[in-house]
Short mmCIF file of N, CA and C in Angstrom, two decimals:
data_model
loop_
_atom_site.label_atom_id
_atom_site.label_comp_id
_atom_site.label_asym_id
_atom_site.label_seq_id
_atom_site.Cartn_x
_atom_site.Cartn_y
_atom_site.Cartn_z
N THR A 1 -9.64 77.61 26.00
CA THR A 1 -9.42 77.57 27.42
C THR A 1 -10.64 76.95 28.10
N LYS A 2 -10.89 77.29 29.34
CA LYS A 2 -12.02 76.69 30.07
C LYS A 2 -13.34 76.85 29.34
N ALA A 3 -13.52 77.97 28.67
CA ALA A 3 -14.78 78.25 27.98
C ALA A 3 -15.11 77.20 26.93
N ILE A 4 -14.09 76.58 26.35
CA ILE A 4 -14.33 75.56 25.33
C ILE A 4 -13.88 74.17 25.80
N GLY A 5 -13.68 74.03 27.10
CA GLY A 5 -13.38 72.72 27.66
C GLY A 5 -11.92 72.34 27.74
N VAL A 6 -11.01 73.28 27.55
CA VAL A 6 -9.58 72.99 27.66
C VAL A 6 -9.16 73.25 29.10
N ASP A 7 -8.61 72.23 29.75
CA ASP A 7 -8.19 72.36 31.14
C ASP A 7 -6.95 73.23 31.22
N VAL A 8 -7.06 74.35 31.93
CA VAL A 8 -5.93 75.26 32.05
C VAL A 8 -5.37 75.32 33.46
N GLU A 9 -5.85 74.45 34.32
CA GLU A 9 -5.38 74.42 35.71
C GLU A 9 -4.20 73.47 35.85
N GLY A 10 -3.36 73.72 36.83
CA GLY A 10 -2.35 72.74 37.19
C GLY A 10 -1.03 72.83 36.48
N GLY A 11 -0.78 73.89 35.75
CA GLY A 11 0.55 74.03 35.17
C GLY A 11 0.55 73.98 33.66
N GLY A 12 1.73 73.75 33.14
CA GLY A 12 1.89 73.68 31.70
C GLY A 12 1.89 75.04 31.03
N TYR A 13 1.58 75.03 29.76
CA TYR A 13 1.62 76.23 28.92
C TYR A 13 0.84 77.38 29.53
N TYR A 14 -0.42 77.13 29.90
CA TYR A 14 -1.27 78.21 30.39
C TYR A 14 -0.84 78.72 31.76
N HIS A 15 -0.19 77.87 32.53
CA HIS A 15 0.33 78.31 33.83
C HIS A 15 1.42 79.36 33.61
N VAL A 16 2.24 79.15 32.62
CA VAL A 16 3.34 80.07 32.33
C VAL A 16 2.84 81.32 31.62
N HIS A 17 1.96 81.15 30.64
CA HIS A 17 1.59 82.25 29.77
C HIS A 17 0.27 82.91 30.10
N GLY A 18 -0.52 82.27 30.96
CA GLY A 18 -1.78 82.87 31.35
C GLY A 18 -2.86 82.72 30.30
N VAL A 19 -4.04 83.13 30.69
CA VAL A 19 -5.19 83.15 29.79
C VAL A 19 -5.81 84.54 29.87
N SER A 20 -6.60 84.89 28.88
CA SER A 20 -7.11 86.25 28.80
C SER A 20 -8.02 86.62 29.96
N THR A 21 -8.65 85.64 30.62
CA THR A 21 -9.56 85.95 31.72
C THR A 21 -8.87 85.89 33.09
N ASP A 22 -7.59 85.58 33.11
CA ASP A 22 -6.85 85.46 34.36
C ASP A 22 -6.31 86.84 34.77
N GLU A 23 -6.87 87.40 35.84
CA GLU A 23 -6.46 88.74 36.27
C GLU A 23 -5.06 88.75 36.88
N THR A 24 -4.53 87.58 37.24
CA THR A 24 -3.21 87.54 37.87
C THR A 24 -2.09 87.40 36.86
N SER A 25 -2.43 87.27 35.60
CA SER A 25 -1.41 87.02 34.59
C SER A 25 -1.76 87.76 33.31
N GLU A 26 -0.76 88.28 32.65
CA GLU A 26 -0.96 88.84 31.33
C GLU A 26 -0.58 87.76 30.33
N ALA A 27 -1.51 87.38 29.48
CA ALA A 27 -1.22 86.35 28.49
C ALA A 27 -0.04 86.83 27.64
N ALA A 28 1.01 86.02 27.57
CA ALA A 28 2.27 86.45 26.96
C ALA A 28 2.47 85.90 25.56
N ASP A 29 1.41 85.54 24.86
CA ASP A 29 1.58 84.97 23.54
C ASP A 29 2.27 85.91 22.56
N ASP A 30 2.02 87.22 22.69
CA ASP A 30 2.65 88.17 21.78
C ASP A 30 4.16 88.13 21.89
N ASP A 31 4.66 87.84 23.08
CA ASP A 31 6.11 87.77 23.27
C ASP A 31 6.73 86.64 22.46
N HIS A 32 5.99 85.54 22.26
CA HIS A 32 6.52 84.43 21.47
C HIS A 32 6.80 84.87 20.04
N GLU A 33 5.87 85.65 19.49
CA GLU A 33 6.07 86.12 18.12
C GLU A 33 7.34 86.94 18.02
N ASP A 34 7.54 87.85 18.98
CA ASP A 34 8.76 88.66 18.98
C ASP A 34 10.00 87.79 19.11
N ASP A 35 9.95 86.81 20.00
CA ASP A 35 11.09 85.91 20.19
C ASP A 35 11.44 85.19 18.89
N LEU A 36 10.43 84.70 18.20
CA LEU A 36 10.67 83.98 16.95
C LEU A 36 11.27 84.88 15.88
N TRP A 37 10.77 86.11 15.78
CA TRP A 37 11.32 87.03 14.78
C TRP A 37 12.77 87.39 15.10
N PHE A 38 13.07 87.61 16.38
CA PHE A 38 14.45 87.93 16.75
C PHE A 38 15.39 86.76 16.45
N ALA A 39 14.95 85.55 16.74
CA ALA A 39 15.77 84.37 16.46
C ALA A 39 15.99 84.21 14.96
N LEU A 40 14.92 84.40 14.18
CA LEU A 40 15.04 84.29 12.73
C LEU A 40 15.98 85.36 12.18
N ALA A 41 15.80 86.59 12.63
CA ALA A 41 16.63 87.70 12.13
C ALA A 41 18.12 87.46 12.42
N GLN A 42 18.42 86.84 13.54
CA GLN A 42 19.82 86.60 13.89
C GLN A 42 20.39 85.37 13.20
N ALA A 43 19.53 84.46 12.77
CA ALA A 43 20.01 83.19 12.24
C ALA A 43 20.15 83.16 10.72
N ILE A 44 19.38 83.98 10.01
CA ILE A 44 19.40 83.85 8.55
C ILE A 44 20.61 84.54 7.93
N THR A 45 20.96 84.03 6.76
CA THR A 45 22.03 84.64 5.97
C THR A 45 21.46 84.95 4.58
N LYS A 46 22.22 85.67 3.77
CA LYS A 46 21.76 86.00 2.41
C LYS A 46 21.42 84.75 1.61
N GLU A 47 22.15 83.69 1.87
CA GLU A 47 21.90 82.44 1.15
C GLU A 47 20.52 81.87 1.46
N ASP A 48 19.96 82.26 2.60
CA ASP A 48 18.64 81.76 3.02
C ASP A 48 17.48 82.58 2.48
N TYR A 49 17.73 83.78 1.99
CA TYR A 49 16.65 84.71 1.65
C TYR A 49 15.64 84.12 0.67
N GLU A 50 16.14 83.56 -0.43
CA GLU A 50 15.22 83.07 -1.46
C GLU A 50 14.34 81.93 -0.94
N SER A 51 14.94 80.96 -0.26
CA SER A 51 14.14 79.83 0.23
C SER A 51 13.18 80.28 1.32
N LEU A 52 13.60 81.22 2.16
CA LEU A 52 12.70 81.72 3.21
C LEU A 52 11.57 82.55 2.62
N THR A 53 11.86 83.32 1.58
CA THR A 53 10.80 84.07 0.91
C THR A 53 9.77 83.12 0.33
N THR A 54 10.22 82.08 -0.33
CA THR A 54 9.31 81.08 -0.89
C THR A 54 8.50 80.41 0.21
N LEU A 55 9.17 80.03 1.27
CA LEU A 55 8.49 79.39 2.40
C LEU A 55 7.42 80.31 2.99
N CYS A 56 7.77 81.57 3.17
CA CYS A 56 6.81 82.53 3.74
C CYS A 56 5.62 82.74 2.82
N MET A 57 5.86 82.86 1.53
CA MET A 57 4.76 83.05 0.59
C MET A 57 3.86 81.81 0.54
N ASP A 58 4.46 80.62 0.59
CA ASP A 58 3.67 79.38 0.63
C ASP A 58 2.83 79.33 1.89
N TYR A 59 3.42 79.73 3.01
CA TYR A 59 2.69 79.74 4.28
C TYR A 59 1.53 80.74 4.22
N CYS A 60 1.78 81.92 3.67
CA CYS A 60 0.71 82.93 3.56
C CYS A 60 -0.42 82.42 2.67
N ALA A 61 -0.09 81.75 1.59
CA ALA A 61 -1.12 81.19 0.71
C ALA A 61 -1.94 80.13 1.45
N LEU A 62 -1.27 79.29 2.20
CA LEU A 62 -1.96 78.26 2.98
C LEU A 62 -2.85 78.90 4.04
N TRP A 63 -2.34 79.90 4.71
CA TRP A 63 -3.12 80.62 5.73
C TRP A 63 -4.35 81.25 5.10
N ASN A 64 -4.20 81.83 3.91
CA ASN A 64 -5.31 82.44 3.19
C ASN A 64 -6.36 81.38 2.82
N GLU A 65 -5.91 80.23 2.34
CA GLU A 65 -6.83 79.13 2.02
C GLU A 65 -7.60 78.68 3.26
N PHE A 66 -6.91 78.59 4.38
CA PHE A 66 -7.56 78.19 5.63
C PHE A 66 -8.69 79.15 5.98
N TRP A 67 -8.40 80.46 5.95
CA TRP A 67 -9.42 81.43 6.33
C TRP A 67 -10.53 81.53 5.30
N ASP A 68 -10.21 81.33 4.02
CA ASP A 68 -11.27 81.28 3.01
C ASP A 68 -12.24 80.14 3.31
N ALA A 69 -11.70 78.99 3.71
CA ALA A 69 -12.55 77.84 4.06
C ALA A 69 -13.37 78.13 5.30
N GLN A 70 -12.77 78.80 6.29
CA GLN A 70 -13.52 79.14 7.50
C GLN A 70 -14.68 80.07 7.19
N ILE A 71 -14.42 81.08 6.37
CA ILE A 71 -15.46 82.03 6.00
C ILE A 71 -16.55 81.34 5.20
N ALA A 72 -16.17 80.46 4.29
CA ALA A 72 -17.16 79.72 3.50
C ALA A 72 -18.04 78.88 4.41
N ASP A 73 -17.44 78.24 5.41
CA ASP A 73 -18.22 77.43 6.36
C ASP A 73 -19.19 78.29 7.14
N ILE A 74 -18.76 79.48 7.55
CA ILE A 74 -19.65 80.38 8.31
C ILE A 74 -20.83 80.79 7.44
N HIS A 75 -20.54 81.17 6.19
CA HIS A 75 -21.63 81.58 5.29
C HIS A 75 -22.60 80.41 5.06
N TYR A 76 -22.05 79.21 4.92
CA TYR A 76 -22.90 78.03 4.73
C TYR A 76 -23.80 77.82 5.95
N LEU A 77 -23.22 77.89 7.14
CA LEU A 77 -24.00 77.69 8.36
C LEU A 77 -25.05 78.77 8.54
N GLU A 78 -24.72 80.01 8.23
CA GLU A 78 -25.69 81.10 8.35
C GLU A 78 -26.84 80.89 7.36
N ALA A 79 -26.52 80.48 6.14
CA ALA A 79 -27.56 80.23 5.14
C ALA A 79 -28.44 79.06 5.57
N LYS A 80 -27.83 78.05 6.16
CA LYS A 80 -28.57 76.88 6.61
C LYS A 80 -29.53 77.25 7.74
N LYS A 81 -29.11 78.15 8.64
CA LYS A 81 -29.98 78.60 9.73
C LYS A 81 -31.20 79.33 9.20
N LEU A 82 -31.01 80.10 8.13
CA LEU A 82 -32.10 80.89 7.57
C LEU A 82 -33.08 80.03 6.77
N ALA A 83 -32.65 78.87 6.34
CA ALA A 83 -33.51 78.01 5.51
C ALA A 83 -34.61 77.36 6.29
#
């Protein structure tokens, strides 16, 4: 948001959903997650279970790799500061 140079004024996503520092709005990002789960739960059939399970596990593995890389970068930067 503004703290990192993202313009949040004038409409768009942040106008609708708010930002954490905006006292006039409750950031509604959590609602998106609920909406997506409800849509998925209503749309899937038994025939979809196996492919969705595989997709979810692949996504979780990718997410884990992403955070492992982030943590490795932080440790590298901290070690570099101490050197």
